[in-house]
PDB file of C-alpha atoms in Angstrom:
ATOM      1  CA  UNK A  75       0.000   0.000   0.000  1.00  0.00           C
ATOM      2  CA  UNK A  76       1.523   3.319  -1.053  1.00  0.00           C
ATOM      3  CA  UNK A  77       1.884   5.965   1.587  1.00  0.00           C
ATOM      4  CA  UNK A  78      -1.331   8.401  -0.212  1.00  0.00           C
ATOM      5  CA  UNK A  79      -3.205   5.333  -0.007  1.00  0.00           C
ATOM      6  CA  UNK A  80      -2.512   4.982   3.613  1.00  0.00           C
ATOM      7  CA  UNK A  81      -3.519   8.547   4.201  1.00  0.00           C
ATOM      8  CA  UNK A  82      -6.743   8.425   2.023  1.00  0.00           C
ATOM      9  CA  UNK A  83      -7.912   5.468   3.841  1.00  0.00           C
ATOM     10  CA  UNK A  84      -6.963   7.028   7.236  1.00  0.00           C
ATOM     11  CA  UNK A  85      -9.319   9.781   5.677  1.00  0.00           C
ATOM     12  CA  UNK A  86     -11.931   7.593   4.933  1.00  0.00           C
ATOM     13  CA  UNK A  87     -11.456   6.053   8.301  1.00  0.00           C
ATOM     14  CA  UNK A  88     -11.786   9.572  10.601  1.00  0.00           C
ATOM     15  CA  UNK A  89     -14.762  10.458   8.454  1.00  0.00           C
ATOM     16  CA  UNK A  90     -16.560   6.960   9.234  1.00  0.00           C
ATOM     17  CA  UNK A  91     -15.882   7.395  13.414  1.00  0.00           C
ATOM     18  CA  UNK A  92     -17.002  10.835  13.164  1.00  0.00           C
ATOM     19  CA  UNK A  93     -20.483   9.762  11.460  1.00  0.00           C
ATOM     20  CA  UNK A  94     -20.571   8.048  14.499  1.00  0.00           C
ATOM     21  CA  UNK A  95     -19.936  10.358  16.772  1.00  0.00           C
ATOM     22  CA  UNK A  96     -22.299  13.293  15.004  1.00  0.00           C
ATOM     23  CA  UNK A  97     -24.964  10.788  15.627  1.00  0.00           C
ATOM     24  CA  UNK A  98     -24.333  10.031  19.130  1.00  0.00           C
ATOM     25  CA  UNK A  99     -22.973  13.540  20.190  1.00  0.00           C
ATOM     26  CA  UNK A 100     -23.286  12.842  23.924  1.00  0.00           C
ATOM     27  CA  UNK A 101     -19.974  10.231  23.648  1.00  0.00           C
ATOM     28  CA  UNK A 102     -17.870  13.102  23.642  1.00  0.00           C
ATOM     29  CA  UNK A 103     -18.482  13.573  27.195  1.00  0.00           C
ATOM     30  CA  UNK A 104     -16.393  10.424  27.930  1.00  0.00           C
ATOM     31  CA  UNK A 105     -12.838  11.938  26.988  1.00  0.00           C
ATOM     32  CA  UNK A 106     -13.660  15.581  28.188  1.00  0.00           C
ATOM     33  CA  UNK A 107     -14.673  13.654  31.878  1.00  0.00           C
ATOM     34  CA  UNK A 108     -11.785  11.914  31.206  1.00  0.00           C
ATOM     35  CA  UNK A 109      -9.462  15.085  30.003  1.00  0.00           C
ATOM     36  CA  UNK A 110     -10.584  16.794  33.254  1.00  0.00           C
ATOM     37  CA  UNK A 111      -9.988  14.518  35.650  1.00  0.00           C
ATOM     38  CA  UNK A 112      -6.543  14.035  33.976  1.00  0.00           C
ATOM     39  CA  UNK A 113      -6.014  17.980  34.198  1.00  0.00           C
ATOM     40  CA  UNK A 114      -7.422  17.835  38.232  1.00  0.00           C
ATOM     41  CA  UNK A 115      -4.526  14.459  38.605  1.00  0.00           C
ATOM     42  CA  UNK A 116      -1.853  16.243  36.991  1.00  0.00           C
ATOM     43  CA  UNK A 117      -2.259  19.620  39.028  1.00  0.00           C
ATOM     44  CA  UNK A 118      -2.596  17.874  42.540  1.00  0.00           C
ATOM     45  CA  UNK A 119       0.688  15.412  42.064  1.00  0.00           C
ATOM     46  CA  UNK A 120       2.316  18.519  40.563  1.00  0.00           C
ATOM     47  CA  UNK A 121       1.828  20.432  43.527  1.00  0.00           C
ATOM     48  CA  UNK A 122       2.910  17.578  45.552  1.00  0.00           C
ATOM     49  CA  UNK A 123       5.822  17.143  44.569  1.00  0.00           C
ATOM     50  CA  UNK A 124       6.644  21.103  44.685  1.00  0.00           C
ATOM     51  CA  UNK A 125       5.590  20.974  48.215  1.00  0.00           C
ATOM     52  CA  UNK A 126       7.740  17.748  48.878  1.00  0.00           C
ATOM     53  CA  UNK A 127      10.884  19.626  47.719  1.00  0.00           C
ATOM     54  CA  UNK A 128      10.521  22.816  49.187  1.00  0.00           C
ATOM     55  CA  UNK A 129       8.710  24.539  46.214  1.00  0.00           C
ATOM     56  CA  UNK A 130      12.214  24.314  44.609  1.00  0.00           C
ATOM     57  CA  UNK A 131      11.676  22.981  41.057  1.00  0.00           C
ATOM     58  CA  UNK A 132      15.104  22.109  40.112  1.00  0.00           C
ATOM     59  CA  UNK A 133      15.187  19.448  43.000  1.00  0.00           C
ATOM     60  CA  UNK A 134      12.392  17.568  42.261  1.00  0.00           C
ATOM     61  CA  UNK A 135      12.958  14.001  41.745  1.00  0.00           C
ATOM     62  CA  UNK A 136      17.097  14.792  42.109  1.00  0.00           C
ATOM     63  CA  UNK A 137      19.400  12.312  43.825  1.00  0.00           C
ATOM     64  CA  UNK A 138      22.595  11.157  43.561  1.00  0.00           C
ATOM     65  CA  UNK A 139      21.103   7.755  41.761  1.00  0.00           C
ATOM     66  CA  UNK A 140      19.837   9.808  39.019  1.00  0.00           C
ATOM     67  CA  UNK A 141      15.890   9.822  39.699  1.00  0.00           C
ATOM     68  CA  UNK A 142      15.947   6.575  40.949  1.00  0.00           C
ATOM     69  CA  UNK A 143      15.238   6.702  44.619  1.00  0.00           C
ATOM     70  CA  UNK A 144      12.396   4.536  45.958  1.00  0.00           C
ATOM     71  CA  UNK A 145       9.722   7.370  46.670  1.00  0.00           C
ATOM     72  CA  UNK A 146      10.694   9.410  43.096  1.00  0.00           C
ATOM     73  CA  UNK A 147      10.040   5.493  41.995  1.00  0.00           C
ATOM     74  CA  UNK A 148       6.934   4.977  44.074  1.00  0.00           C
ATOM     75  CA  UNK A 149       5.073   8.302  42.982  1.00  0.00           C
ATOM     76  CA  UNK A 150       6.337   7.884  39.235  1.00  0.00           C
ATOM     77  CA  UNK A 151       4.065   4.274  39.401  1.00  0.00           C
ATOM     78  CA  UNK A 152       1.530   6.116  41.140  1.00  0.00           C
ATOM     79  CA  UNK A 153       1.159   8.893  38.860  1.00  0.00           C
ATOM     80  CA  UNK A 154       0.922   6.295  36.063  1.00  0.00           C
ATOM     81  CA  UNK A 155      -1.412   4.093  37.952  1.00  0.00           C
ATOM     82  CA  UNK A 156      -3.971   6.575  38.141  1.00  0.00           C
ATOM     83  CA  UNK A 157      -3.118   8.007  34.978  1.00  0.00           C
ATOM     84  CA  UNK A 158      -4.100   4.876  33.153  1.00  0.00           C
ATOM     85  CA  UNK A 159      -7.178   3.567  35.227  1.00  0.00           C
ATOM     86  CA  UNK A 160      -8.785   7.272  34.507  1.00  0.00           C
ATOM     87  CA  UNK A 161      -7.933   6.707  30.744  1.00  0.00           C
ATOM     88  CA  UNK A 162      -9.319   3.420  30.678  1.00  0.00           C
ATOM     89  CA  UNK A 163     -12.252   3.628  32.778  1.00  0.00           C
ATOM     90  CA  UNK A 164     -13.493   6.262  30.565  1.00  0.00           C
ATOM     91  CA  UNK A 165     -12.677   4.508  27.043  1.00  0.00           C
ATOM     92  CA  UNK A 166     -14.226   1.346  27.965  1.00  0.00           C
ATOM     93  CA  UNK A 167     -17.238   3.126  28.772  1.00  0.00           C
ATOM     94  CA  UNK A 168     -17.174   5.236  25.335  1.00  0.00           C
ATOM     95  CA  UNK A 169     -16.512   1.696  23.930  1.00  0.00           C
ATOM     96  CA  UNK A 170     -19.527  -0.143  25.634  1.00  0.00           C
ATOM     97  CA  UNK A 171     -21.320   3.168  24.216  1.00  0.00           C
ATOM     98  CA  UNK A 172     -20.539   2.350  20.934  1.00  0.00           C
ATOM     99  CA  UNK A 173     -21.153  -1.420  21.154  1.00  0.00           C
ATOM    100  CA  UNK A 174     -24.392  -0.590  22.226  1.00  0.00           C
ATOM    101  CA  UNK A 175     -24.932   1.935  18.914  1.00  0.00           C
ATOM    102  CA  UNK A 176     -23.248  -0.723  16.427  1.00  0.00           C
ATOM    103  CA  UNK A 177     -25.872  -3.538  18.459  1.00  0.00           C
ATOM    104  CA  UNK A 178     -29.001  -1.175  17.275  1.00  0.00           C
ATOM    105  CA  UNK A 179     -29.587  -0.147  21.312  1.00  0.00           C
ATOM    106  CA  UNK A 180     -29.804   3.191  22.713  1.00  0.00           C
ATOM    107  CA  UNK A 181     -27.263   4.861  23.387  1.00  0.00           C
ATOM    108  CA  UNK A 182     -27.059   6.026  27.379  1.00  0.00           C
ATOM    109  CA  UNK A 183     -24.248   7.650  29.344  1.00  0.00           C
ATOM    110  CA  UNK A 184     -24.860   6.216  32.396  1.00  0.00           C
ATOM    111  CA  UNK A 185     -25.131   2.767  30.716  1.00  0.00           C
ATOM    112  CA  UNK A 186     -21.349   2.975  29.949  1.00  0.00           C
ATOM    113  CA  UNK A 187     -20.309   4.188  33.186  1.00  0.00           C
ATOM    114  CA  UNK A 188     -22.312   1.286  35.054  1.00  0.00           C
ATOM    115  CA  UNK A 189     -20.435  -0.854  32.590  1.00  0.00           C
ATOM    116  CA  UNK A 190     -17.472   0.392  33.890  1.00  0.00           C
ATOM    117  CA  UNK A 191     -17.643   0.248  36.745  1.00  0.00           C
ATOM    118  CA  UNK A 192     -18.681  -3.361  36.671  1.00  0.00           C
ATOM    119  CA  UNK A 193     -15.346  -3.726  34.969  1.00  0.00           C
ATOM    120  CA  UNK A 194     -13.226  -2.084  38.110  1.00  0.00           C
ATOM    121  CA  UNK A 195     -11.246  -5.165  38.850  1.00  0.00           C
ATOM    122  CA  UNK A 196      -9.767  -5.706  35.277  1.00  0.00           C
ATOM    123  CA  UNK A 197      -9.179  -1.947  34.590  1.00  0.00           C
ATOM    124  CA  UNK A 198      -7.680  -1.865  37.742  1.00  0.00           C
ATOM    125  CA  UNK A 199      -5.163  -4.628  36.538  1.00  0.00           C
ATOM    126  CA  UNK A 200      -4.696  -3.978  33.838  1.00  0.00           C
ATOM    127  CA  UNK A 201      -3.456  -0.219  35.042  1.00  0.00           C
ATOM    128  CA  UNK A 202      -0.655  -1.661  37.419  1.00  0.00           C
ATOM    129  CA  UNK A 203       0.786  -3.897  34.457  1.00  0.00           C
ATOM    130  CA  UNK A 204       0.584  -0.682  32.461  1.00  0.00           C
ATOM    131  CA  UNK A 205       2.128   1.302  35.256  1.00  0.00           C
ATOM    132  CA  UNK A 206       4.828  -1.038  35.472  1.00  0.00           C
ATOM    133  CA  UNK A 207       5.834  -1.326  32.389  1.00  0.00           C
ATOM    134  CA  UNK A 208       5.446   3.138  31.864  1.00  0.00           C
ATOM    135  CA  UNK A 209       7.702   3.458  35.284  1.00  0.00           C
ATOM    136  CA  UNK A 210      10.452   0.871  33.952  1.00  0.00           C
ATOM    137  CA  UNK A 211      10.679   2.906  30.798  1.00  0.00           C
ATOM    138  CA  UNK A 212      10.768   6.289  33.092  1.00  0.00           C
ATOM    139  CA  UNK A 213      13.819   4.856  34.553  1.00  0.00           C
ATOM    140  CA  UNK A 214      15.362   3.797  32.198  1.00  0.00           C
ATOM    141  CA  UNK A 215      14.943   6.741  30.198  1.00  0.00           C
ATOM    142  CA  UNK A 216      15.976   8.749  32.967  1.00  0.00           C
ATOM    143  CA  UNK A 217      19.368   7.076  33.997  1.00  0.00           C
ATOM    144  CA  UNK A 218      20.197   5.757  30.236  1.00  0.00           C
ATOM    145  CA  UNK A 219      21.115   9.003  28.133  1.00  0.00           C
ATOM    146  CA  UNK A 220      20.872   9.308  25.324  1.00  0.00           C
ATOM    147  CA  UNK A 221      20.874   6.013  23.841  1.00  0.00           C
ATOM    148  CA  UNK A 222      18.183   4.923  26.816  1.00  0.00           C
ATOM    149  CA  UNK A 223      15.722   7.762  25.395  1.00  0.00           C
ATOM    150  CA  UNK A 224      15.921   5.712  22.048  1.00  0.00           C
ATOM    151  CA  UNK A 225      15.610   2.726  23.072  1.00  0.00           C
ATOM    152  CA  UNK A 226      12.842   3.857  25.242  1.00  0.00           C
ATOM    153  CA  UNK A 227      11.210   5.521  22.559  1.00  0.00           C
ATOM    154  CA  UNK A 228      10.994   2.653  20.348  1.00  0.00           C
ATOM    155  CA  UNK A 229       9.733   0.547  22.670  1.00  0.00           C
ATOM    156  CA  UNK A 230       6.888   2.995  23.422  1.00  0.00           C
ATOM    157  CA  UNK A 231       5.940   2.660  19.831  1.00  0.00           C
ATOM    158  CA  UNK A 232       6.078  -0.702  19.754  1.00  0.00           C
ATOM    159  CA  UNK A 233       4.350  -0.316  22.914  1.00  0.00           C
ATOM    160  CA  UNK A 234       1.220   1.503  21.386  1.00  0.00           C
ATOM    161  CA  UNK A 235       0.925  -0.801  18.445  1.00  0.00           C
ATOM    162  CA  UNK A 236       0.641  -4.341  20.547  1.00  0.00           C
ATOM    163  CA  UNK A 237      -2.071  -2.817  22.968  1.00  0.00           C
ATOM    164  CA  UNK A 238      -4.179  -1.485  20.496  1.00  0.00           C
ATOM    165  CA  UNK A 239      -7.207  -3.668  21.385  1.00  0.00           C
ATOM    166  CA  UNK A 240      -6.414  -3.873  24.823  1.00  0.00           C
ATOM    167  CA  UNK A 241      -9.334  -2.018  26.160  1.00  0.00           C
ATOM    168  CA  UNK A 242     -12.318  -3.734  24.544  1.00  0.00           C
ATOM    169  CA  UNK A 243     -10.273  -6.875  25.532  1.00  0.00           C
ATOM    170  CA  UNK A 244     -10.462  -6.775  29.149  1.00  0.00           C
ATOM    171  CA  UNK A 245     -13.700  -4.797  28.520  1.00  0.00           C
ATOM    172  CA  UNK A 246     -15.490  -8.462  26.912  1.00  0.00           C
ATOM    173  CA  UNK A 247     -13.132 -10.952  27.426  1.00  0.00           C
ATOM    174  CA  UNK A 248     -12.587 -12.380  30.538  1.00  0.00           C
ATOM    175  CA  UNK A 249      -8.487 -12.295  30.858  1.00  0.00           C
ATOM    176  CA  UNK A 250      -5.914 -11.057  32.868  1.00  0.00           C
ATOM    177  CA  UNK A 251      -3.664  -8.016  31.924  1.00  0.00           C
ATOM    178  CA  UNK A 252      -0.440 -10.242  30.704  1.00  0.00           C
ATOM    179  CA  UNK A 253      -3.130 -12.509  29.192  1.00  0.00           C
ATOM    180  CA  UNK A 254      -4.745  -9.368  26.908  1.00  0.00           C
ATOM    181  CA  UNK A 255      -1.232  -7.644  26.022  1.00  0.00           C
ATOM    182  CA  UNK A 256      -0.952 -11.216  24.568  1.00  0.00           C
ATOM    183  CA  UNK A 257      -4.273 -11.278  22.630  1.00  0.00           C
ATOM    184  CA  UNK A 258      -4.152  -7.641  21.444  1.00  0.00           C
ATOM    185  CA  UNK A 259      -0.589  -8.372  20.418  1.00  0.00           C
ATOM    186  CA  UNK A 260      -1.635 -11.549  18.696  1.00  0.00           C
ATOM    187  CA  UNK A 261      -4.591 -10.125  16.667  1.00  0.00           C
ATOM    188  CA  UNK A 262      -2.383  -7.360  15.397  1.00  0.00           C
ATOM    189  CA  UNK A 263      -0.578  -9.887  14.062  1.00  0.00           C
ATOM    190  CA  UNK A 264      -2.469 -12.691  12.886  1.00  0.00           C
ATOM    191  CA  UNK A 265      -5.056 -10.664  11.567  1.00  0.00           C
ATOM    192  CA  UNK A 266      -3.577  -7.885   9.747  1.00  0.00           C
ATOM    193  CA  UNK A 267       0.307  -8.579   9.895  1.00  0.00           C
ATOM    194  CA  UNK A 268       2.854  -7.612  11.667  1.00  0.00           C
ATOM    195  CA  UNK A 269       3.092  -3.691  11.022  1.00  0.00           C
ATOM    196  CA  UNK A 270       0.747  -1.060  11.149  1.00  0.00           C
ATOM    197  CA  UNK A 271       0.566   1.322   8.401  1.00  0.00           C
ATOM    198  CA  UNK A 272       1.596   4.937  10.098  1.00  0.00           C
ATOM    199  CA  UNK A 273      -1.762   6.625   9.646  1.00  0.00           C
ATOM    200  CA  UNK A 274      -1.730  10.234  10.364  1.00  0.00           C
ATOM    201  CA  UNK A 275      -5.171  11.080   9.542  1.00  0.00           C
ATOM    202  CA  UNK A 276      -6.121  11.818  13.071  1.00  0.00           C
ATOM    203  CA  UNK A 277      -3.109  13.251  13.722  1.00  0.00           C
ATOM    204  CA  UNK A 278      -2.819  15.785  10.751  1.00  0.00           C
ATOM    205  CA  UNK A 279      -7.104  16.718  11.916  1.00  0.00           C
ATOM    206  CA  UNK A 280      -6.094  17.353  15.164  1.00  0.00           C
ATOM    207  CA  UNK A 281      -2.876  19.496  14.754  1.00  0.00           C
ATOM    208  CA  UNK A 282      -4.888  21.334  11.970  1.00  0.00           C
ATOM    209  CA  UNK A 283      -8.375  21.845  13.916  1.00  0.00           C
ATOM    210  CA  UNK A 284      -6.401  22.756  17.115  1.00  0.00           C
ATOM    211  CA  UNK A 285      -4.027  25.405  14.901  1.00  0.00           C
ATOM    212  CA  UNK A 286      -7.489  27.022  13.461  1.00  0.00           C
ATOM    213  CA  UNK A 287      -9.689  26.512  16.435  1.00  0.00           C
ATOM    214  CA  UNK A 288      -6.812  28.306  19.222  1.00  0.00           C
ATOM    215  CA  UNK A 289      -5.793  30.315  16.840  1.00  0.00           C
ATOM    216  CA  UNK A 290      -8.967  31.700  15.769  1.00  0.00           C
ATOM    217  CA  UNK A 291     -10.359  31.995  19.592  1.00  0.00           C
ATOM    218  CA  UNK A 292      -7.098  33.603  20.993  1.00  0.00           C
ATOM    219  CA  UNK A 293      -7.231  36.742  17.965  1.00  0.00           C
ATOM    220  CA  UNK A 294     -11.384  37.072  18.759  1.00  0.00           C
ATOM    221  CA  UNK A 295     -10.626  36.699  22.793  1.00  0.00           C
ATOM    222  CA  UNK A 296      -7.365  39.201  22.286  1.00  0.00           C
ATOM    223  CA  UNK A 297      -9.729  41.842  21.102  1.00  0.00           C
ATOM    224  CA  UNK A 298     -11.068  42.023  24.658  1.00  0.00           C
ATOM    225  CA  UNK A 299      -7.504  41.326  26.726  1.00  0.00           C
ATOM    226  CA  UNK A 300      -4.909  39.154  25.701  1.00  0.00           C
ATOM    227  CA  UNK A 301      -5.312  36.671  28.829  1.00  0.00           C
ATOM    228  CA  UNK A 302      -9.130  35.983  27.840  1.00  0.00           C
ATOM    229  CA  UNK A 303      -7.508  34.709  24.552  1.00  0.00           C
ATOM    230  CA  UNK A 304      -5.024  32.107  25.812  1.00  0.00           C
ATOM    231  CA  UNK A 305      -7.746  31.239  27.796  1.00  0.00           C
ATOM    232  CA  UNK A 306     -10.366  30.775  25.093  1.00  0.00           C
ATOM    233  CA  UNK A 307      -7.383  29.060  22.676  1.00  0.00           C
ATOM    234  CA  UNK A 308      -6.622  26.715  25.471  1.00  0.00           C
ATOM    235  CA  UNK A 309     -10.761  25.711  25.848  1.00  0.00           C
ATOM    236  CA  UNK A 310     -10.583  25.691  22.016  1.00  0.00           C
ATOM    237  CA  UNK A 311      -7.671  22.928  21.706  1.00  0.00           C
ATOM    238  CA  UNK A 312      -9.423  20.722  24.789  1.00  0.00           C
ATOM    239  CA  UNK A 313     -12.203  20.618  22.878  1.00  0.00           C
ATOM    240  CA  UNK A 314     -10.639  19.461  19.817  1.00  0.00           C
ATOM    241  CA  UNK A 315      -8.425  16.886  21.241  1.00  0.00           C
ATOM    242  CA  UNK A 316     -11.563  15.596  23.242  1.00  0.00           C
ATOM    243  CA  UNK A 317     -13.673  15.011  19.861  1.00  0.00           C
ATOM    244  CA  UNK A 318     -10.642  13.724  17.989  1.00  0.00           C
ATOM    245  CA  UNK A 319     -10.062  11.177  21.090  1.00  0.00           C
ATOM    246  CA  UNK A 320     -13.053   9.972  21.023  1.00  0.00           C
ATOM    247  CA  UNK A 321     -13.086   9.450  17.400  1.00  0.00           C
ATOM    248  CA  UNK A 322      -9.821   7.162  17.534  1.00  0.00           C
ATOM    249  CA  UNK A 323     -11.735   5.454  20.487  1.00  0.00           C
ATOM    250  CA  UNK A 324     -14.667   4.657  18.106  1.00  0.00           C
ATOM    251  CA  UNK A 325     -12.632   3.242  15.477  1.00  0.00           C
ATOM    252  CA  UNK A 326     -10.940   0.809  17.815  1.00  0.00           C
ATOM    253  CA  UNK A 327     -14.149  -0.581  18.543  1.00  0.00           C
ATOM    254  CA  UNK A 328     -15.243  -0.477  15.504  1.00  0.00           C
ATOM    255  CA  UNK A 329     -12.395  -2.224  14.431  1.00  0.00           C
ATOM    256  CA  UNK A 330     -12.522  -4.584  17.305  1.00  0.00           C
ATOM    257  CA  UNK A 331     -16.272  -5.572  16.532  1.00  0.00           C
ATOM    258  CA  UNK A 332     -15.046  -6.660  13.096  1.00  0.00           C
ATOM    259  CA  UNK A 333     -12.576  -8.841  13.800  1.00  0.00           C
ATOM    260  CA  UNK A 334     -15.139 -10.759  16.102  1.00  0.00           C
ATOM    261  CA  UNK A 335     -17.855 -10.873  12.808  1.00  0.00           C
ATOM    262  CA  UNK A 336     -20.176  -8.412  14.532  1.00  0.00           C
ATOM    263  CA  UNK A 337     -21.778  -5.761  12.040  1.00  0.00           C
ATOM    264  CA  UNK A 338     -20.266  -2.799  12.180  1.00  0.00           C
ATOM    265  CA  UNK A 339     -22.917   0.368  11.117  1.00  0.00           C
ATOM    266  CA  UNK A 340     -20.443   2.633   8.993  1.00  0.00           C
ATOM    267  CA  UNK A 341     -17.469   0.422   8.497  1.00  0.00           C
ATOM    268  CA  UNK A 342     -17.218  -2.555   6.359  1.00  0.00           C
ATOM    269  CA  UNK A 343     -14.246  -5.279   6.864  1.00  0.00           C
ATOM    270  CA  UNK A 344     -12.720  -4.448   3.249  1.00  0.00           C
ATOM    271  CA  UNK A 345     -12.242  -1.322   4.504  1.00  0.00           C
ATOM    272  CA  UNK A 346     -10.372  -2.246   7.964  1.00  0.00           C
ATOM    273  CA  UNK A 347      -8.509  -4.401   6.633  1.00  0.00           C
ATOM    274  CA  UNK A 348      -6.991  -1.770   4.155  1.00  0.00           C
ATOM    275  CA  UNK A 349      -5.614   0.389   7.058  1.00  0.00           C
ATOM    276  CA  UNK A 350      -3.235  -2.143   7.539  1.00  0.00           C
ATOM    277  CA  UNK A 351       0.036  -4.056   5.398  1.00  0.00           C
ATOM    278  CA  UNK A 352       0.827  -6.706   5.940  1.00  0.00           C
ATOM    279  CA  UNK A 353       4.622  -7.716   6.093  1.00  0.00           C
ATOM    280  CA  UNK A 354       5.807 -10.235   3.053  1.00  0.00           C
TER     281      UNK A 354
END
């Protein structure tokens, strides 16, 4: 597959999740609750942290070990341990959401939450082997250099690619977290080779709508003071990376739901499977 043909079915492939979405407007709560509460994390272990070092920034997380002392360790985990079961709690219930849609049901809000939250124990297990693995990396990104940021870097990638199904896994399928890094791994794999294509539809939509959107709101909020207009451009790029987030999220379901034979409204299997080469 040529790399225009990549990006014209990554096209193709943002406009189908958005159809969803338009019709079912009321999923985009899922990442702005979920963009919030990240914000909220963020800002209280940031403060922490400035309070556990004296307010003196350029001492945070020092030591002679390079970063590595047990508490720096312990809060780094921590940090990603919440991080992930916020992310996760909130996908799988945009993902039940659009199960529900592709199933012909109503659509409800509080539907996906309950489901959820019915789901506690495996996003909660699936967050500390997450966490694990993200604080490893932190280290050894962190004492390696150069080279270890590389290394680490890859591995992120690779990292991204193999759980790509990992959320409607432990969402329907009754595994543990080692168990559905496995199967997510595996189904890249088996069922569409062993490389993704690099798609950068919903990339290039969201750098573009957040460039016009910010843009546009900070010159129209400058009029008035410059501060309302950072503060309107900032709103402006939230909101974007909340729709386009929940349009990726859609599209892994969607995709999900086809690999299992379920009807998919707006996608089509010929289509999926084109978004990925296989290797010869």
């Amino acid at each position: 597959m040529s790399f225009f043909s990549s990006l014209s079915n990554g096209w193709e492939l943002t406009k189908n999740s958005f159809k969803v979405l338009k019709e079912n407007k009321e999923l985009i709560v899922f990442p702005i609750l979920s963009g919030i509460s990240l914000v909220l994390i963020t800002g209280s272990f940031v403060v922490a942290f400035l309070a556990a070092y004296g307010w003196d920034v350029d001492n945070v997380g020092a030591s002679d070990d390079g970063g590595g002392t047990v508490a720096y360790i312990a809060v780094t985990f921590l940090f990603y341990l919440v991080n992930y079961f916020v992310v996760v709690f909130f996908n799988m219930a945009l993902i039940h959401c659009t199960r529900m849609y592709f199933h012909g049901e109503q659509v409800s809000i509080k539907k996906g939450l309950q489901f959820s939250m019915s789901r506690l124990g495996a996003i909660f297990a699936w967050s500390v082997f997450a966490a694990t693995v993200g604080t490893i990396l932190r280290t050894i990104q962190e004492n390696a250099g150069i080279v270890g940021k590389i290394i680490t870097g890859i591995i992120g990638i690779v990292w991204a690619i193999t759980t790509f199904f990992v959320v409607p896994i432990i969402a329907y399928e009754n595994v543990g977290p080692i168990e559905a890094f496995k199967r997510s791994s595996g189904l890249m794999k088996k069922r569409w080779g062993q490389s993704l294509v690099a798609n950068f539809s919903f990339g290039l939509v969201q750098m573009i709508g957040v460039l016009i959107v910010s843009l546009g709101l900070f010159f129209l909020g400058g009029i008035i003071h410059v501060y309302l207009g950072i503060v309107l451009a900032m709103l402006g790029a939230f909101v974007v990376m909340a729709v386009i987030s929940a349009t990726q999220t859609i599209f892994i379901s969607a995709v999900y739901h086809n690999i299992n034979g379920d009807p998919v409204k707006h996608f089509n299997e010929g289509f999926a499977n084109n978004l990925f080469n296989e290797k010869n």
